[in-house]
Coordinates of N, CA and C in Angstrom, one line a residue:
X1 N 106.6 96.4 101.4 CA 106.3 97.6 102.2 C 105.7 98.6 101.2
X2 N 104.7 99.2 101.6 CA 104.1 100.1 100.8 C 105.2 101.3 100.4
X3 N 104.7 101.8 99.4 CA 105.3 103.3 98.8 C 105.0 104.3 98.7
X4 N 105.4 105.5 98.5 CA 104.5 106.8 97.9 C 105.2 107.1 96.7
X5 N 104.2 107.3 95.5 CA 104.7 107.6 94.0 C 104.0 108.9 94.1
X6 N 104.7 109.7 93.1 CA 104.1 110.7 92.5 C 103.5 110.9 91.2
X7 N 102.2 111.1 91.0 CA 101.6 111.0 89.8 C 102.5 112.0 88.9
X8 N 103.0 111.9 88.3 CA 103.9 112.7 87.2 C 102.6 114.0 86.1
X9 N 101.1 113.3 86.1 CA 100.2 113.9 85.2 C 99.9 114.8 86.0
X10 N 99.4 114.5 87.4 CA 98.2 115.2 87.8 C 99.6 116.0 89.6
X11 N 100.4 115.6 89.9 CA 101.4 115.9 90.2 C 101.0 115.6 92.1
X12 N 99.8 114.9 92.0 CA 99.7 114.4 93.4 C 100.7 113.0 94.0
X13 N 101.0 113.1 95.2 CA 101.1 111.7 95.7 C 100.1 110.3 95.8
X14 N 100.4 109.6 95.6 CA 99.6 108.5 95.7 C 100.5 107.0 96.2
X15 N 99.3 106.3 97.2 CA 100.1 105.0 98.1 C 100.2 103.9 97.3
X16 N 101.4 102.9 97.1 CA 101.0 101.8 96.4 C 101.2 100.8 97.2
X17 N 100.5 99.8 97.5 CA 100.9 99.0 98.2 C 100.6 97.7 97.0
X18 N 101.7 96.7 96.7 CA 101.3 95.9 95.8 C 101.1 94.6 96.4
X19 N 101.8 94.4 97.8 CA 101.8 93.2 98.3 C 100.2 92.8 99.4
X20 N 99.1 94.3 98.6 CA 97.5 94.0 99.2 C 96.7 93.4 97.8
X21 N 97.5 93.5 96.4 CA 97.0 93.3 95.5 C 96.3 91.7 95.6
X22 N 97.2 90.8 96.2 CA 97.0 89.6 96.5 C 96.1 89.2 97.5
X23 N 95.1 89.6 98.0 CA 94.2 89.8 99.0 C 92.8 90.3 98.6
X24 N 92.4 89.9 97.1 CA 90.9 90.2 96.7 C 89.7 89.6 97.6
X25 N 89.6 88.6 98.5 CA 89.0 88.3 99.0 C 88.7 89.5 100.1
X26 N 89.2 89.8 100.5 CA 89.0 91.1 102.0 C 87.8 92.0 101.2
X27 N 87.3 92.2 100.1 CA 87.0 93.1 99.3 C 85.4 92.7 99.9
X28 N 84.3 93.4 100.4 CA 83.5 92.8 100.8 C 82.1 93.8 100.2
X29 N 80.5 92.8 99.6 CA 79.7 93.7 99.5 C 79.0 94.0 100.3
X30 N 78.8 95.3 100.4 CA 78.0 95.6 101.5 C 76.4 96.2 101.4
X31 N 76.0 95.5 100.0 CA 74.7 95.5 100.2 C 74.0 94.1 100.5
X32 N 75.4 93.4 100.2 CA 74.7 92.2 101.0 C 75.3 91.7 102.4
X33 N 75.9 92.0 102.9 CA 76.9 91.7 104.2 C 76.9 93.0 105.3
X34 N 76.3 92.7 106.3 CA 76.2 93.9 107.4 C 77.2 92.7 108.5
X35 N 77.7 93.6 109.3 CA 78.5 93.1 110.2 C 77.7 92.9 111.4
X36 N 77.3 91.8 112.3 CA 76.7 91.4 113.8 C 77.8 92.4 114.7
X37 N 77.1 93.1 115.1 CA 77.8 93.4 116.6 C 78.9 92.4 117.1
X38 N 78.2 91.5 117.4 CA 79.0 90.3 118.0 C 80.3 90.1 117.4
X39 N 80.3 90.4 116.4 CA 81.7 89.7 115.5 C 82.4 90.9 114.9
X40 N 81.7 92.4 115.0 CA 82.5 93.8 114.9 C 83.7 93.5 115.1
X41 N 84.7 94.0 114.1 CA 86.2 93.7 114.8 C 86.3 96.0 115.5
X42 N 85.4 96.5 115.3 CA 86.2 97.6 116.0 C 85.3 98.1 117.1
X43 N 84.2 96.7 117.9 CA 83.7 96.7 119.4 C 84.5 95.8 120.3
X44 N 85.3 95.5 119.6 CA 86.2 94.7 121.0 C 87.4 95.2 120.7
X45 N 87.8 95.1 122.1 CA 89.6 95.3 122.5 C 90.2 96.0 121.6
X46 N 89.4 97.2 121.5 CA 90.3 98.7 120.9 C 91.0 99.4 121.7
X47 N 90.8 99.3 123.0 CA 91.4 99.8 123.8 C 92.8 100.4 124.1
X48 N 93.4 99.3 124.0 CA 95.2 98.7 123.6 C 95.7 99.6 122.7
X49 N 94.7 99.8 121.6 CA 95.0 100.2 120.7 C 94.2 101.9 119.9
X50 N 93.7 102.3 121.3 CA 93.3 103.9 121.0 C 94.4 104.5 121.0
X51 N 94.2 106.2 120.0 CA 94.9 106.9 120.4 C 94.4 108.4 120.9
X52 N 92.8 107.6 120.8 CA 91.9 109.1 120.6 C 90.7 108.8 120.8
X53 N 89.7 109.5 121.9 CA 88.4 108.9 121.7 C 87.6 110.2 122.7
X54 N 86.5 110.7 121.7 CA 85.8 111.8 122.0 C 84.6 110.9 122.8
X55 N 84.2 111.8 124.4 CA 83.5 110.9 125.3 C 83.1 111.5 125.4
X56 N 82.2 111.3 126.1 CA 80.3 111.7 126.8 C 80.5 112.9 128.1
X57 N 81.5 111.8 128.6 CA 82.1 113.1 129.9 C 84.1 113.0 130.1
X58 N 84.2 113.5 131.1 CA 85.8 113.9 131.6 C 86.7 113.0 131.9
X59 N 85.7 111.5 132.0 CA 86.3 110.5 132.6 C 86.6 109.3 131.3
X60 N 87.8 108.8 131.7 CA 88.4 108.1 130.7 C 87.2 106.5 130.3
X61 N 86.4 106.1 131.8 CA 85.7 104.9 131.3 C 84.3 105.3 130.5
X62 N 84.4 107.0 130.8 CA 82.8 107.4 130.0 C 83.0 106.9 128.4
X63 N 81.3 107.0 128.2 CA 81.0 106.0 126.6 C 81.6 107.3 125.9
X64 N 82.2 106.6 124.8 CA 83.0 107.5 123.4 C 81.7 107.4 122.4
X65 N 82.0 108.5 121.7 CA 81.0 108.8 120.7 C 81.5 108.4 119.4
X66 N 83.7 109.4 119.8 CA 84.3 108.5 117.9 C 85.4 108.1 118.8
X67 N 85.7 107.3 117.9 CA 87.3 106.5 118.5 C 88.0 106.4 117.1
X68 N 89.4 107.0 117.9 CA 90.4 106.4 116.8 C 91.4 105.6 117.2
X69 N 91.2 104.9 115.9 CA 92.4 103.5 116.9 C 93.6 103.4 115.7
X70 N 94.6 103.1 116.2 CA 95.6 102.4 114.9 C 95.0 101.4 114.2
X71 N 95.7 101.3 113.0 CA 95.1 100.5 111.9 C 95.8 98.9 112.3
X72 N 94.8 98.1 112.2 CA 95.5 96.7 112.1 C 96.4 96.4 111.5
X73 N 96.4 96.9 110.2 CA 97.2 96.5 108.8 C 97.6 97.6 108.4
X74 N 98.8 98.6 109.1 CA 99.0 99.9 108.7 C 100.1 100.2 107.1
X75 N 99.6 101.1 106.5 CA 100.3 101.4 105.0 C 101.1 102.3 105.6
X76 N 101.1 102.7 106.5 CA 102.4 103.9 106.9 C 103.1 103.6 108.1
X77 N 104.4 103.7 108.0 CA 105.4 103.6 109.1 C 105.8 105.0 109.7
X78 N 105.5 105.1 110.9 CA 105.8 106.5 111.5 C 107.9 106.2 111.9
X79 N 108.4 105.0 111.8 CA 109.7 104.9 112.7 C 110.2 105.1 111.3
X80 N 110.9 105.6 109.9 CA 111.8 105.4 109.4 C 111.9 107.4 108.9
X81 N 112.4 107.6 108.0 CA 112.5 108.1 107.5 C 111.8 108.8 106.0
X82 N 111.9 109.9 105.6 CA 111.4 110.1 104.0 C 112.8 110.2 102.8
X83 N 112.9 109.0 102.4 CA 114.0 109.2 101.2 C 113.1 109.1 100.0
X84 N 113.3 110.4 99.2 CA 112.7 110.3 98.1 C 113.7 110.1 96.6
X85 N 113.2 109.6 95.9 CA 114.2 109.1 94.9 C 113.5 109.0 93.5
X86 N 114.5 108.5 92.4 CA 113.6 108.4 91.4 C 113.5 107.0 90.8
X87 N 112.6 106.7 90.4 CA 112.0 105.2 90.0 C 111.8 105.1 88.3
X88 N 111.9 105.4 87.2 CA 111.6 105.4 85.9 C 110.8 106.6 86.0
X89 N 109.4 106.5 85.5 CA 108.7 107.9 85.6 C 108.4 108.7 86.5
X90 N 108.7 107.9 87.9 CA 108.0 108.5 88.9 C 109.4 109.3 90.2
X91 N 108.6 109.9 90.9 CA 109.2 109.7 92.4 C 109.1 109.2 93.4
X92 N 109.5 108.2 94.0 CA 109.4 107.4 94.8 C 109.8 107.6 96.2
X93 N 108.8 107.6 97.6 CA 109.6 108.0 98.8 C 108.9 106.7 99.8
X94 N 109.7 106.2 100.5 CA 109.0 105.0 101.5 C 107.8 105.9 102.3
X95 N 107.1 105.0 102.6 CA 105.3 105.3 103.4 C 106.5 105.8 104.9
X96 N 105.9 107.0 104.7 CA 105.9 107.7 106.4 C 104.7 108.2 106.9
X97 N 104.5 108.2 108.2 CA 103.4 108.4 108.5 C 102.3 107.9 109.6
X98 N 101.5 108.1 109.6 CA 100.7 107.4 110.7 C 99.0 106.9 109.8
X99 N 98.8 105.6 110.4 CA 97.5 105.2 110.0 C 96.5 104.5 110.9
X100 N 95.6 105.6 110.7 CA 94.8 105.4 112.3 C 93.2 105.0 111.1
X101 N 92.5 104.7 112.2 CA 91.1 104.2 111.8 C 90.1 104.8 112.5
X102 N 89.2 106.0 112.1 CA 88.5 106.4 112.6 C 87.1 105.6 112.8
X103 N 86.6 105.3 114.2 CA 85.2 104.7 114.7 C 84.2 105.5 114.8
X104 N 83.2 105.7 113.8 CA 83.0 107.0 113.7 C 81.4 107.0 114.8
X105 N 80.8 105.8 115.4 CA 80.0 105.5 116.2 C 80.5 104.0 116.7
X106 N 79.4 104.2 118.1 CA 79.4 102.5 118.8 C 78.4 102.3 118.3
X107 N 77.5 103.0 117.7 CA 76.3 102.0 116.9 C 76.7 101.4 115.7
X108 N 75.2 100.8 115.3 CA 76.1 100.0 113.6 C 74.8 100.4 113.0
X109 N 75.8 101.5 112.4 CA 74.4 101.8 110.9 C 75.5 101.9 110.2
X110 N 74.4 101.7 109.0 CA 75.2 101.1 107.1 C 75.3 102.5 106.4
X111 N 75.2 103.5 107.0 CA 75.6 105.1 106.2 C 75.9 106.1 107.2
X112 N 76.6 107.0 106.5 CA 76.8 108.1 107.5 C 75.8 109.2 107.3
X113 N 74.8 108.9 106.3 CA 73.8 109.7 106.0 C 72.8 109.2 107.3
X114 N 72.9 108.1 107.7 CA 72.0 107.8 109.1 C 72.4 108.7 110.5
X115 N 73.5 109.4 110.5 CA 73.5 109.8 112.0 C 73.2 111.1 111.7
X116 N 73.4 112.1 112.8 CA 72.4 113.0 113.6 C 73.8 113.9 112.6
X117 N 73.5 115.5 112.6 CA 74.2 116.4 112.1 C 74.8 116.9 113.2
X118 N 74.9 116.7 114.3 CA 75.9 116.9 115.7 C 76.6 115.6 115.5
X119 N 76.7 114.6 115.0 CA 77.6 113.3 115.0 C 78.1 113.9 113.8
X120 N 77.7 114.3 112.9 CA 78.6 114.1 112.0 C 79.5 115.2 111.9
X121 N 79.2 116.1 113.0 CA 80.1 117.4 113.2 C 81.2 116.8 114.0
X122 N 81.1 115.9 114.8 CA 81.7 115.6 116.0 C 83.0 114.6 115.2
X123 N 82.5 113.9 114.2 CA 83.8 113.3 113.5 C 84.6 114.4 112.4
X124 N 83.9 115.2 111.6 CA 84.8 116.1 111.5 C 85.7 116.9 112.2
X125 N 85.3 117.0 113.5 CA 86.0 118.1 114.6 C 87.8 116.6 115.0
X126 N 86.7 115.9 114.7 CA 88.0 114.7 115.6 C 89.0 114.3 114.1
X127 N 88.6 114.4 112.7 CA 89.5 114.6 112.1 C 90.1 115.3 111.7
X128 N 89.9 116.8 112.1 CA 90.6 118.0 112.2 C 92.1 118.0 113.4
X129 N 91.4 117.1 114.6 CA 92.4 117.3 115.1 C 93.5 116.4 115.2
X130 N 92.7 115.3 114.3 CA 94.1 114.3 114.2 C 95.5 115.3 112.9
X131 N 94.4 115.0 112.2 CA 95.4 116.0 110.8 C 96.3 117.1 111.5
X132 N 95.8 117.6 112.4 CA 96.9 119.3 113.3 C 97.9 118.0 114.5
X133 N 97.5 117.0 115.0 CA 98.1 116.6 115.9 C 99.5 116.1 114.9
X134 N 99.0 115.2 113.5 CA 99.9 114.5 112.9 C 101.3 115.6 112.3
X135 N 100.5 116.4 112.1 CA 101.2 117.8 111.3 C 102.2 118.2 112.2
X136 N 102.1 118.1 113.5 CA 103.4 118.6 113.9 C 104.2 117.5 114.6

């Protein structure tokens, strides 16, 4: 299960997860590997798994612009608790929290330097409101 340490230098939190250490392969380059539409894993059956999705119009089947979905493989547990403790140098508290995956378009482009400056206002506004939703 992932952790949260406290950098002791610089006096931030930081996540460790050691049991992704074993998992170099997932590591992918992306100036040679673009993803096919067809095999996107976040154009299919996100549905199930929205918690949030900024749309075109009022109606739930209207086209979404951003979606956020929970993470497949989440580093934080929203069901336990925060016990913090101490570990040798550090402070150590179990991952609380929520981990969502922001879709920041249905298109597929390779930068976020490629979309419009209304898109890219529109995923800021939608990560503003996850951060205030999670906050309380």
């Amino acid at each position: 299960m992932p952790e949260l340490r406290k950098d002791p230098i610089v006096g931030r939190w930081v996540i460790i997860a050691t049991e992704r250490a074993r998992r170099p392969g997932n590591f992918v380059d992306t100036a040679v590997h673009t993803t096919d539409a067809r095999d996107c894993p976040f154009c299919h059956d996100q549905e199930s798994r929205e918690v949030y999705a900024l749309r075109d119009g009022s109606s739930p089947q209207a086209p979404w612009k951003v979606r956020v979905v929970e993470s497949g493989t989440p580093l934080f547990d929203g069901s336990g608790s925060v016990r913090r403790r101490g570990h040798g140098l550090y402070d150590v508290c179990d991952s609380f929290g929520a981990h969502e995956v922001v879709i920041e378009t249905p298109e597929h482009v390779a930068n976020m330097a490629d979309l419009t400056v209304e898109q890219i206002k529109k995923h800021f506004e939608t990560y503003a409101l996850r951060i205030n939703h999670h906050r309380k």
